[in-house]
Amino acid sequence: RSNRNGMSKQSIGRLAATLVQDNMSIFLDSGSTTMRILPYLADKQNVTVITHSLMALYEAAKYPSLHVIALGGMYNSATSSFVGSNTLDELSKMAINLVFLAATGVTLERGLTNTTYFEVEVKQTVAHQNPNLVLMADHSKFGHNALLTFCNFEDLTAVVTDQPLPESYESTVSRCGIRVL
């Protein structure tokens, strides 16, 4: 999964980093796209990265300028992330400036969807507690559903993607003031 659409994911990471300002706290969801933001944050000052993703933690460790908070919990090898009540408890204590979400599928009807129950719990918790939600998704995610919804498309602040959104998304983006990069 990490290698699929690799150049697109790298472009998405670069664009997403432009939303991050010095002195911000950000949440990085698990997923092969969200961690692509990390190399582009290395020159920013006093950025705190909060994540439950083992791969994002590994990548973030390469950049000593970043402050990193690891959300512990039960390790899920299928998603290379930590999940469960410990993860949710830690998230509930945090006020995060920007939340970068990943999704298996994105539709206007079902919103942002995923296939893994424990992952959805983390995604729902962070999305419901923080107002600035940014979806990082390549073009292949749009128009597809997965089993579980964790966030409405209308709740997003921004979408960072590699191609223009399908035409059917335009009125919702305009009506809700969603920024598209």
Tab-separated table of N, CA and C in Angstrom:
chain	number	residue	atom	x	y	z
A	1	ARG	N	0.816	-1.199	0.000
A	1	ARG	CA	0.000	0.000	0.000
A	1	ARG	C	0.854	1.255	0.000
A	2	SER	N	1.933	1.217	0.753
A	2	SER	CA	2.801	2.392	0.880
A	2	SER	C	3.410	2.811	-0.452
A	3	ASN	N	3.677	1.849	-1.323
A	3	ASN	CA	4.305	2.157	-2.609
A	3	ASN	C	3.309	2.540	-3.694
A	4	ARG	N	2.023	2.173	-3.511
A	4	ARG	CA	1.000	2.491	-4.497
A	4	ARG	C	0.783	4.001	-4.551
A	5	ASN	N	0.834	4.585	-5.733
A	5	ASN	CA	0.673	6.028	-5.931
A	5	ASN	C	1.696	6.830	-5.126
A	6	GLY	N	2.926	6.321	-5.055
A	6	GLY	CA	3.981	6.928	-4.236
A	6	GLY	C	4.279	8.379	-4.563
A	7	MET	N	4.383	8.719	-5.839
A	7	MET	CA	4.668	10.111	-6.213
A	7	MET	C	3.498	11.016	-5.829
A	8	SER	N	2.293	10.532	-5.992
A	8	SER	CA	1.114	11.309	-5.615
A	8	SER	C	1.096	11.555	-4.110
A	9	LYS	N	1.405	10.528	-3.342
A	9	LYS	CA	1.412	10.658	-1.885
A	9	LYS	C	2.482	11.645	-1.426
A	10	GLN	N	3.610	11.645	-2.093
A	10	GLN	CA	4.678	12.588	-1.756
A	10	GLN	C	4.215	14.026	-2.036
A	11	SER	N	3.562	14.246	-3.153
A	11	SER	CA	3.024	15.571	-3.490
A	11	SER	C	1.971	16.007	-2.477
A	12	ILE	N	1.138	15.071	-2.062
A	12	ILE	CA	0.111	15.358	-1.063
A	12	ILE	C	0.777	15.762	0.257
A	13	GLY	N	1.824	15.054	0.645
A	13	GLY	CA	2.548	15.394	1.875
A	13	GLY	C	3.144	16.791	1.823
A	14	ARG	N	3.728	17.140	0.696
A	14	ARG	CA	4.330	18.473	0.524
A	14	ARG	C	3.266	19.561	0.623
A	15	LEU	N	2.148	19.357	-0.054
A	15	LEU	CA	1.057	20.330	-0.006
A	15	LEU	C	0.458	20.448	1.398
A	16	ALA	N	0.259	19.324	2.050
A	16	ALA	CA	-0.330	19.327	3.397
A	16	ALA	C	0.551	20.098	4.378
A	17	ALA	N	1.850	20.013	4.212
A	17	ALA	CA	2.772	20.705	5.117
A	17	ALA	C	2.607	22.219	5.060
A	18	THR	N	2.089	22.738	3.957
A	18	THR	CA	1.889	24.185	3.862
A	18	THR	C	0.799	24.668	4.815
A	19	LEU	N	-0.018	23.774	5.308
A	19	LEU	CA	-1.065	24.131	6.270
A	19	LEU	C	-0.535	24.230	7.697
A	20	VAL	N	0.645	23.711	7.932
A	20	VAL	CA	1.216	23.662	9.280
A	20	VAL	C	2.081	24.899	9.522
A	21	GLN	N	1.784	25.586	10.608
A	21	GLN	CA	2.553	26.762	11.008
A	21	GLN	C	3.434	26.409	12.204
A	22	ASP	N	4.424	27.242	12.450
A	22	ASP	CA	5.252	27.069	13.643
A	22	ASP	C	4.350	27.045	14.886
A	23	ASN	N	4.798	26.308	15.892
A	23	ASN	CA	4.125	26.236	17.205
A	23	ASN	C	2.782	25.508	17.175
A	24	MET	N	2.542	24.705	16.184
A	24	MET	CA	1.287	23.946	16.100
A	24	MET	C	1.463	22.532	16.634
A	25	SER	N	0.338	21.979	17.069
A	25	SER	CA	0.274	20.546	17.345
A	25	SER	C	-0.573	19.927	16.241
A	26	ILE	N	-0.116	18.788	15.735
A	26	ILE	CA	-0.843	18.103	14.671
A	26	ILE	C	-1.008	16.629	15.018
A	27	PHE	N	-2.103	16.067	14.573
A	27	PHE	CA	-2.332	14.636	14.695
A	27	PHE	C	-2.144	14.018	13.322
A	28	LEU	N	-1.362	12.952	13.266
A	28	LEU	CA	-1.197	12.189	12.029
A	28	LEU	C	-1.881	10.843	12.200
A	29	ASP	N	-2.891	10.630	11.405
A	29	ASP	CA	-3.622	9.376	11.374
A	29	ASP	C	-2.713	8.285	10.809
A	30	SER	N	-3.058	7.048	11.086
A	30	SER	CA	-2.316	5.966	10.449
A	30	SER	C	-2.727	5.912	8.994
A	31	GLY	N	-1.857	5.469	8.165
A	31	GLY	CA	-2.117	5.404	6.735
A	31	GLY	C	-0.827	5.671	5.999
A	32	SER	N	-0.792	5.248	4.765
A	32	SER	CA	0.439	5.378	3.986
A	32	SER	C	0.630	6.773	3.405
A	33	THR	N	-0.392	7.614	3.455
A	33	THR	CA	-0.272	8.963	2.900
A	33	THR	C	0.085	9.996	3.965
A	34	THR	N	-0.530	9.911	5.135
A	34	THR	CA	-0.351	10.954	6.145
A	34	THR	C	1.101	11.132	6.575
A	35	MET	N	1.833	10.064	6.680
A	35	MET	CA	3.227	10.184	7.134
A	35	MET	C	4.124	10.882	6.111
A	36	ARG	N	3.648	11.048	4.890
A	36	ARG	CA	4.433	11.716	3.842
A	36	ARG	C	4.609	13.208	4.106
A	37	ILE	N	3.905	13.748	5.080
A	37	ILE	CA	4.036	15.150	5.450
A	37	ILE	C	5.328	15.418	6.235
A	38	LEU	N	5.826	14.419	6.914
A	38	LEU	CA	6.907	14.606	7.893
A	38	LEU	C	8.182	15.234	7.346
A	39	PRO	N	8.723	14.823	6.213
A	39	PRO	CA	9.958	15.468	5.729
A	39	PRO	C	9.792	16.969	5.488
A	40	TYR	N	8.569	17.386	5.198
A	40	TYR	CA	8.310	18.790	4.888
A	40	TYR	C	8.046	19.630	6.137
A	41	LEU	N	8.062	19.002	7.289
A	41	LEU	CA	7.892	19.720	8.551
A	41	LEU	C	9.215	19.981	9.259
A	42	ALA	N	10.281	19.402	8.770
A	42	ALA	CA	11.578	19.453	9.460
A	42	ALA	C	12.098	20.871	9.672
A	43	ASP	N	11.775	21.801	8.787
A	43	ASP	CA	12.259	23.173	8.920
A	43	ASP	C	11.334	24.072	9.723
A	44	LYS	N	10.219	23.553	10.158
A	44	LYS	CA	9.281	24.353	10.959
A	44	LYS	C	9.727	24.343	12.413
A	45	GLN	N	9.303	25.349	13.156
A	45	GLN	CA	9.725	25.506	14.547
A	45	GLN	C	8.626	25.058	15.515
A	46	ASN	N	9.036	24.268	16.497
A	46	ASN	CA	8.177	23.905	17.620
A	46	ASN	C	6.872	23.230	17.183
A	47	VAL	N	6.966	22.285	16.259
A	47	VAL	CA	5.795	21.515	15.815
A	47	VAL	C	5.754	20.211	16.612
A	48	THR	N	4.585	19.935	17.179
A	48	THR	CA	4.373	18.695	17.925
A	48	THR	C	3.532	17.751	17.078
A	49	VAL	N	4.045	16.563	16.864
A	49	VAL	CA	3.361	15.526	16.083
A	49	VAL	C	2.823	14.482	17.053
A	50	ILE	N	1.524	14.253	16.986
A	50	ILE	CA	0.851	13.262	17.820
A	50	ILE	C	0.348	12.174	16.884
A	51	THR	N	0.672	10.920	17.194
A	51	THR	CA	0.229	9.842	16.307
A	51	THR	C	0.137	8.511	17.041
A	52	HIS	N	-0.668	7.642	16.482
A	52	HIS	CA	-0.775	6.260	16.946
A	52	HIS	C	-0.195	5.300	15.906
A	53	SER	N	0.385	5.862	14.852
A	53	SER	CA	0.933	5.080	13.751
A	53	SER	C	2.403	4.740	14.001
A	54	LEU	N	2.724	3.468	14.008
A	54	LEU	CA	4.113	3.049	14.200
A	54	LEU	C	5.000	3.560	13.073
A	55	MET	N	4.499	3.516	11.839
A	55	MET	CA	5.299	3.982	10.701
A	55	MET	C	5.549	5.486	10.785
A	56	ALA	N	4.557	6.255	11.198
A	56	ALA	CA	4.734	7.701	11.350
A	56	ALA	C	5.716	8.005	12.480
A	57	LEU	N	5.654	7.245	13.556
A	57	LEU	CA	6.607	7.434	14.665
A	57	LEU	C	8.028	7.171	14.186
A	58	TYR	N	8.201	6.099	13.445
A	58	TYR	CA	9.522	5.753	12.916
A	58	TYR	C	10.046	6.864	12.014
A	59	GLU	N	9.185	7.377	11.124
A	59	GLU	CA	9.590	8.435	10.201
A	59	GLU	C	9.862	9.739	10.949
A	60	ALA	N	9.011	10.083	11.914
A	60	ALA	CA	9.167	11.330	12.675
A	60	ALA	C	10.467	11.338	13.475
A	61	ALA	N	10.904	10.163	13.897
A	61	ALA	CA	12.143	10.072	14.677
A	61	ALA	C	13.363	10.528	13.884
A	62	LYS	N	13.265	10.594	12.587
A	62	LYS	CA	14.372	11.033	11.734
A	62	LYS	C	14.576	12.547	11.788
A	63	TYR	N	13.612	13.266	12.355
A	63	TYR	CA	13.645	14.731	12.330
A	63	TYR	C	13.683	15.268	13.759
A	64	PRO	N	14.892	15.540	14.275
A	64	PRO	CA	15.028	15.959	15.672
A	64	PRO	C	14.333	17.286	15.986
A	65	SER	N	13.996	18.065	14.981
A	65	SER	CA	13.316	19.336	15.230
A	65	SER	C	11.852	19.140	15.636
A	66	LEU	N	11.285	17.969	15.366
A	66	LEU	CA	9.889	17.705	15.697
A	66	LEU	C	9.763	17.177	17.124
A	67	HIS	N	8.723	17.630	17.812
A	67	HIS	CA	8.351	17.053	19.107
A	67	HIS	C	7.349	15.952	18.785
A	68	VAL	N	7.569	14.770	19.326
A	68	VAL	CA	6.724	13.635	18.957
A	68	VAL	C	6.055	13.049	20.194
A	69	ILE	N	4.748	12.879	20.110
A	69	ILE	CA	3.987	12.214	21.167
A	69	ILE	C	3.410	10.938	20.579
A	70	ALA	N	3.792	9.814	21.174
A	70	ALA	CA	3.310	8.504	20.736
A	70	ALA	C	2.104	8.111	21.579
A	71	LEU	N	1.024	7.802	20.917
A	71	LEU	CA	-0.159	7.314	21.611
A	71	LEU	C	-0.044	5.807	21.741
A	72	GLY	N	0.069	5.360	22.960
A	72	GLY	CA	0.219	3.930	23.205
A	72	GLY	C	-1.103	3.209	23.107
A	73	GLY	N	-1.068	1.949	23.336
A	73	GLY	CA	-2.264	1.121	23.278
A	73	GLY	C	-1.894	-0.267	22.826
A	74	MET	N	-2.862	-0.951	22.310
A	74	MET	CA	-2.668	-2.306	21.823
A	74	MET	C	-2.207	-2.223	20.367
A	75	TYR	N	-1.132	-2.906	20.031
A	75	TYR	CA	-0.596	-2.844	18.673
A	75	TYR	C	-1.445	-3.689	17.730
A	76	ASN	N	-1.830	-3.074	16.613
A	76	ASN	CA	-2.595	-3.758	15.572
A	76	ASN	C	-1.666	-3.924	14.371
A	77	SER	N	-1.213	-5.137	14.129
A	77	SER	CA	-0.242	-5.371	13.055
A	77	SER	C	-0.839	-5.145	11.670
A	78	ALA	N	-2.150	-5.300	11.524
A	78	ALA	CA	-2.783	-5.099	10.220
A	78	ALA	C	-2.685	-3.649	9.753
A	79	THR	N	-2.672	-2.720	10.713
A	79	THR	CA	-2.620	-1.298	10.370
A	79	THR	C	-1.340	-0.616	10.851
A	80	SER	N	-0.459	-1.371	11.480
A	80	SER	CA	0.779	-0.816	12.065
A	80	SER	C	0.484	0.389	12.944
A	81	SER	N	-0.533	0.226	13.799
A	81	SER	CA	-0.916	1.333	14.675
A	81	SER	C	-1.325	0.810	16.042
A	82	PHE	N	-1.405	1.749	16.972
A	82	PHE	CA	-1.822	1.434	18.331
A	82	PHE	C	-3.274	1.861	18.498
A	83	VAL	N	-4.080	0.995	19.085
A	83	VAL	CA	-5.515	1.237	19.210
A	83	VAL	C	-5.983	0.815	20.595
A	84	GLY	N	-7.225	1.096	20.890
A	84	GLY	CA	-7.823	0.653	22.134
A	84	GLY	C	-8.058	1.786	23.111
A	85	SER	N	-8.484	1.415	24.311
A	85	SER	CA	-8.903	2.410	25.302
A	85	SER	C	-7.770	3.334	25.735
A	86	ASN	N	-6.535	2.844	25.827
A	86	ASN	CA	-5.413	3.717	26.201
A	86	ASN	C	-5.212	4.817	25.167
A	87	THR	N	-5.295	4.474	23.914
A	87	THR	CA	-5.138	5.446	22.837
A	87	THR	C	-6.247	6.492	22.912
A	88	LEU	N	-7.466	6.040	23.087
A	88	LEU	CA	-8.615	6.939	23.151
A	88	LEU	C	-8.542	7.845	24.374
A	89	ASP	N	-8.113	7.299	25.512
A	89	ASP	CA	-7.971	8.105	26.735
A	89	ASP	C	-6.958	9.232	26.542
A	90	GLU	N	-5.831	8.913	25.946
A	90	GLU	CA	-4.813	9.939	25.718
A	90	GLU	C	-5.310	11.014	24.758
A	91	LEU	N	-5.984	10.607	23.711
A	91	LEU	CA	-6.528	11.562	22.745
A	91	LEU	C	-7.540	12.505	23.391
A	92	SER	N	-8.328	11.984	24.313
A	92	SER	CA	-9.378	12.795	24.940
A	92	SER	C	-8.807	13.935	25.773
A	93	LYS	N	-7.546	13.885	26.119
A	93	LYS	CA	-6.901	14.922	26.935
A	93	LYS	C	-6.275	16.023	26.089
A	94	MET	N	-6.279	15.880	24.778
A	94	MET	CA	-5.501	16.771	23.922
A	94	MET	C	-6.374	17.702	23.094
A	95	ALA	N	-5.916	18.954	23.011
A	95	ALA	CA	-6.495	19.925	22.080
A	95	ALA	C	-5.472	20.080	20.960
A	96	ILE	N	-5.829	19.648	19.775
A	96	ILE	CA	-4.892	19.566	18.659
A	96	ILE	C	-5.261	20.627	17.621
A	97	ASN	N	-4.245	21.330	17.100
A	97	ASN	CA	-4.502	22.397	16.128
A	97	ASN	C	-4.994	21.883	14.782
A	98	LEU	N	-4.336	20.867	14.241
A	98	LEU	CA	-4.699	20.317	12.928
A	98	LEU	C	-4.685	18.801	12.991
A	99	VAL	N	-5.721	18.191	12.427
A	99	VAL	CA	-5.835	16.736	12.382
A	99	VAL	C	-5.740	16.308	10.922
A	100	PHE	N	-4.755	15.485	10.614
A	100	PHE	CA	-4.575	14.955	9.266
A	100	PHE	C	-5.100	13.522	9.233
A	101	LEU	N	-6.178	13.332	8.495
A	101	LEU	CA	-6.867	12.048	8.435
A	101	LEU	C	-6.579	11.308	7.135
A	102	ALA	N	-6.614	9.991	7.235
A	102	ALA	CA	-6.538	9.113	6.072
A	102	ALA	C	-7.855	8.348	5.999
A	103	ALA	N	-8.212	7.904	4.807
A	103	ALA	CA	-9.450	7.143	4.630
A	103	ALA	C	-9.248	6.076	3.563
A	104	THR	N	-9.968	4.989	3.707
A	104	THR	CA	-9.977	3.941	2.697
A	104	THR	C	-10.871	4.346	1.532
A	105	GLY	N	-11.971	5.024	1.852
A	105	GLY	CA	-12.899	5.492	0.837
A	105	GLY	C	-13.515	6.816	1.249
A	106	VAL	N	-13.943	7.608	0.245
A	106	VAL	CA	-14.551	8.917	0.501
A	106	VAL	C	-15.712	9.117	-0.474
A	107	THR	N	-16.909	9.296	0.085
A	107	THR	CA	-18.071	9.644	-0.736
A	107	THR	C	-18.837	10.756	-0.028
A	108	LEU	N	-19.659	11.455	-0.782
A	108	LEU	CA	-20.488	12.501	-0.182
A	108	LEU	C	-21.570	11.889	0.704
A	109	GLU	N	-22.075	10.743	0.324
A	109	GLU	CA	-23.159	10.105	1.064
A	109	GLU	C	-22.686	9.512	2.389
A	110	ARG	N	-21.581	8.822	2.371
A	110	ARG	CA	-21.084	8.121	3.569
A	110	ARG	C	-19.938	8.848	4.244
A	111	GLY	N	-19.339	9.817	3.600
A	111	GLY	CA	-18.222	10.546	4.195
A	111	GLY	C	-16.933	9.763	4.089
A	112	LEU	N	-16.104	9.892	5.133
A	112	LEU	CA	-14.812	9.211	5.183
A	112	LEU	C	-15.022	7.847	5.815
A	113	THR	N	-14.528	6.806	5.149
A	113	THR	CA	-14.778	5.445	5.607
A	113	THR	C	-13.485	4.648	5.724
A	114	ASN	N	-13.573	3.587	6.525
A	114	ASN	CA	-12.426	2.719	6.788
A	114	ASN	C	-12.949	1.309	7.017
A	115	THR	N	-12.048	0.336	7.011
A	115	THR	CA	-12.451	-1.063	7.157
A	115	THR	C	-12.207	-1.652	8.539
A	116	THR	N	-11.427	-0.985	9.381
A	116	THR	CA	-10.998	-1.582	10.643
A	116	THR	C	-11.684	-0.915	11.833
A	117	TYR	N	-12.423	-1.692	12.609
A	117	TYR	CA	-13.214	-1.170	13.712
A	117	TYR	C	-12.383	-0.350	14.704
A	118	PHE	N	-11.265	-0.877	15.169
A	118	PHE	CA	-10.466	-0.164	16.174
A	118	PHE	C	-9.848	1.109	15.612
A	119	GLU	N	-9.485	1.096	14.354
A	119	GLU	CA	-8.979	2.310	13.705
A	119	GLU	C	-10.070	3.370	13.650
A	120	VAL	N	-11.280	2.950	13.341
A	120	VAL	CA	-12.397	3.884	13.248
A	120	VAL	C	-12.647	4.558	14.598
A	121	GLU	N	-12.484	3.832	15.684
A	121	GLU	CA	-12.648	4.441	17.011
A	121	GLU	C	-11.676	5.599	17.217
A	122	VAL	N	-10.441	5.404	16.839
A	122	VAL	CA	-9.440	6.462	16.976
A	122	VAL	C	-9.790	7.635	16.060
A	123	LYS	N	-10.106	7.342	14.818
A	123	LYS	CA	-10.444	8.377	13.849
A	123	LYS	C	-11.665	9.180	14.308
A	124	GLN	N	-12.700	8.503	14.790
A	124	GLN	CA	-13.907	9.183	15.269
A	124	GLN	C	-13.592	10.084	16.458
A	125	THR	N	-12.825	9.574	17.393
A	125	THR	CA	-12.503	10.338	18.595
A	125	THR	C	-11.763	11.623	18.251
A	126	VAL	N	-10.724	11.516	17.462
A	126	VAL	CA	-9.946	12.704	17.123
A	126	VAL	C	-10.751	13.662	16.251
A	127	ALA	N	-11.604	13.151	15.370
A	127	ALA	CA	-12.414	14.009	14.503
A	127	ALA	C	-13.493	14.747	15.286
A	128	HIS	N	-14.065	14.102	16.277
A	128	HIS	CA	-15.135	14.736	17.053
A	128	HIS	C	-14.602	15.751	18.062
A	129	GLN	N	-13.351	15.636	18.457
A	129	GLN	CA	-12.808	16.519	19.490
A	129	GLN	C	-12.037	17.707	18.938
A	130	ASN	N	-11.788	17.740	17.654
A	130	ASN	CA	-10.957	18.788	17.081
A	130	ASN	C	-11.625	19.349	15.832
A	131	PRO	N	-11.677	20.671	15.705
A	131	PRO	CA	-12.442	21.276	14.611
A	131	PRO	C	-11.724	21.357	13.263
A	132	ASN	N	-10.417	21.300	13.243
A	132	ASN	CA	-9.666	21.504	11.997
A	132	ASN	C	-9.218	20.169	11.420
A	133	LEU	N	-10.045	19.633	10.539
A	133	LEU	CA	-9.825	18.300	9.978
A	133	LEU	C	-9.385	18.403	8.525
A	134	VAL	N	-8.261	17.753	8.232
A	134	VAL	CA	-7.693	17.769	6.889
A	134	VAL	C	-7.616	16.332	6.384
A	135	LEU	N	-8.252	16.076	5.265
A	135	LEU	CA	-8.169	14.762	4.635
A	135	LEU	C	-6.989	14.752	3.680
A	136	MET	N	-6.115	13.775	3.820
A	136	MET	CA	-5.019	13.543	2.885
A	136	MET	C	-5.343	12.249	2.138
A	137	ALA	N	-5.719	12.384	0.860
A	137	ALA	CA	-6.137	11.199	0.103
A	137	ALA	C	-5.852	11.388	-1.376
A	138	ASP	N	-5.299	10.357	-2.002
A	138	ASP	CA	-5.092	10.434	-3.441
A	138	ASP	C	-6.413	10.161	-4.163
A	139	HIS	N	-6.422	10.416	-5.446
A	139	HIS	CA	-7.634	10.338	-6.263
A	139	HIS	C	-8.351	8.990	-6.205
A	140	SER	N	-7.625	7.918	-5.924
A	140	SER	CA	-8.236	6.582	-5.942
A	140	SER	C	-9.224	6.364	-4.796
A	141	LYS	N	-9.215	7.204	-3.794
A	141	LYS	CA	-10.103	7.038	-2.630
A	141	LYS	C	-11.505	7.592	-2.870
A	142	PHE	N	-11.635	8.553	-3.781
A	142	PHE	CA	-12.903	9.244	-3.975
A	142	PHE	C	-13.880	8.403	-4.794
A	143	GLY	N	-15.127	8.391	-4.324
A	143	GLY	CA	-16.164	7.622	-4.996
A	143	GLY	C	-16.246	6.177	-4.540
A	144	HIS	N	-15.475	5.833	-3.508
A	144	HIS	CA	-15.472	4.464	-2.988
A	144	HIS	C	-15.828	4.471	-1.508
A	145	ASN	N	-16.542	3.444	-1.083
A	145	ASN	CA	-16.920	3.275	0.318
A	145	ASN	C	-16.161	2.111	0.936
A	146	ALA	N	-15.933	2.218	2.218
A	146	ALA	CA	-15.480	1.082	3.006
A	146	ALA	C	-16.580	0.802	4.036
A	147	LEU	N	-16.389	-0.141	4.878
A	147	LEU	CA	-17.428	-0.629	5.775
A	147	LEU	C	-17.926	0.408	6.787
A	148	LEU	N	-17.016	1.167	7.396
A	148	LEU	CA	-17.359	1.999	8.545
A	148	LEU	C	-17.102	3.486	8.295
A	149	THR	N	-18.089	4.311	8.595
A	149	THR	CA	-17.945	5.767	8.471
A	149	THR	C	-17.387	6.327	9.773
A	150	PHE	N	-16.426	7.253	9.661
A	150	PHE	CA	-15.880	7.879	10.868
A	150	PHE	C	-15.985	9.393	10.866
A	151	CYS	N	-16.323	10.006	9.739
A	151	CYS	CA	-16.403	11.454	9.658
A	151	CYS	C	-17.218	11.843	8.432
A	152	ASN	N	-18.023	12.869	8.558
A	152	ASN	CA	-18.758	13.386	7.407
A	152	ASN	C	-17.833	14.225	6.538
A	153	PHE	N	-18.015	14.162	5.247
A	153	PHE	CA	-17.207	14.969	4.331
A	153	PHE	C	-17.371	16.455	4.650
A	154	GLU	N	-18.569	16.869	5.006
A	154	GLU	CA	-18.879	18.267	5.301
A	154	GLU	C	-18.137	18.805	6.516
A	155	ASP	N	-17.621	17.923	7.371
A	155	ASP	CA	-16.907	18.347	8.582
A	155	ASP	C	-15.455	18.724	8.315
A	156	LEU	N	-14.983	18.486	7.105
A	156	LEU	CA	-13.589	18.767	6.781
A	156	LEU	C	-13.334	20.264	6.638
A	157	THR	N	-12.130	20.669	7.026
A	157	THR	CA	-11.639	22.022	6.812
A	157	THR	C	-10.932	22.096	5.463
A	158	ALA	N	-10.217	21.010	5.134
A	158	ALA	CA	-9.435	20.984	3.895
A	158	ALA	C	-9.311	19.559	3.376
A	159	VAL	N	-9.080	19.467	2.065
A	159	VAL	CA	-8.771	18.197	1.400
A	159	VAL	C	-7.478	18.421	0.626
A	160	VAL	N	-6.517	17.546	0.856
A	160	VAL	CA	-5.255	17.603	0.117
A	160	VAL	C	-5.190	16.342	-0.725
A	161	THR	N	-5.103	16.535	-2.050
A	161	THR	CA	-5.157	15.403	-2.961
A	161	THR	C	-4.254	15.653	-4.165
A	162	ASP	N	-4.179	14.686	-5.054
A	162	ASP	CA	-3.246	14.757	-6.183
A	162	ASP	C	-3.904	15.132	-7.501
A	163	GLN	N	-5.226	15.131	-7.556
A	163	GLN	CA	-5.953	15.491	-8.770
A	163	GLN	C	-7.181	16.292	-8.365
A	164	PRO	N	-7.751	17.045	-9.291
A	164	PRO	CA	-8.988	17.754	-8.947
A	164	PRO	C	-10.045	16.769	-8.451
A	165	LEU	N	-10.848	17.222	-7.487
A	165	LEU	CA	-11.916	16.373	-6.981
A	165	LEU	C	-12.941	16.122	-8.081
A	166	PRO	N	-13.632	14.991	-8.007
A	166	PRO	CA	-14.707	14.758	-8.973
A	166	PRO	C	-15.714	15.920	-8.928
A	167	GLU	N	-16.307	16.202	-10.061
A	167	GLU	CA	-17.233	17.327	-10.192
A	167	GLU	C	-18.366	17.280	-9.168
A	168	SER	N	-18.804	16.098	-8.808
A	168	SER	CA	-19.920	15.942	-7.872
A	168	SER	C	-19.615	16.511	-6.484
A	169	TYR	N	-18.342	16.737	-6.157
A	169	TYR	CA	-17.945	17.252	-4.849
A	169	TYR	C	-17.947	18.786	-4.809
A	170	GLU	N	-17.976	19.429	-5.977
A	170	GLU	CA	-17.793	20.881	-6.056
A	170	GLU	C	-18.789	21.684	-5.237
A	171	SER	N	-20.071	21.362	-5.310
A	171	SER	CA	-21.066	22.163	-4.584
A	171	SER	C	-20.905	22.007	-3.073
A	172	THR	N	-20.577	20.811	-2.602
A	172	THR	CA	-20.377	20.600	-1.176
A	172	THR	C	-19.138	21.344	-0.689
A	173	VAL	N	-18.066	21.294	-1.461
A	173	VAL	CA	-16.846	22.011	-1.116
A	173	VAL	C	-17.128	23.503	-1.016
A	174	SER	N	-17.857	24.031	-1.984
A	174	SER	CA	-18.187	25.450	-1.991
A	174	SER	C	-19.112	25.825	-0.844
A	175	ARG	N	-20.167	25.057	-0.645
A	175	ARG	CA	-21.156	25.335	0.401
A	175	ARG	C	-20.536	25.275	1.796
A	176	CYS	N	-19.638	24.330	2.023
A	176	CYS	CA	-19.054	24.129	3.348
A	176	CYS	C	-17.741	24.891	3.550
A	177	GLY	N	-17.254	25.550	2.527
A	177	GLY	CA	-16.008	26.305	2.651
A	177	GLY	C	-14.793	25.420	2.848
A	178	ILE	N	-14.795	24.252	2.254
A	178	ILE	CA	-13.674	23.324	2.382
A	178	ILE	C	-12.564	23.756	1.421
A	179	ARG	N	-11.384	23.924	1.951
A	179	ARG	CA	-10.239	24.296	1.134
A	179	ARG	C	-9.706	23.049	0.427
A	180	VAL	N	-9.421	23.159	-0.863
A	180	VAL	CA	-8.877	22.028	-1.621
A	180	VAL	C	-7.493	22.395	-2.130
A	181	LEU	N	-6.534	21.572	-1.776
A	181	LEU	CA	-5.168	21.736	-2.268
A	181	LEU	C	-4.850	20.531	-3.133
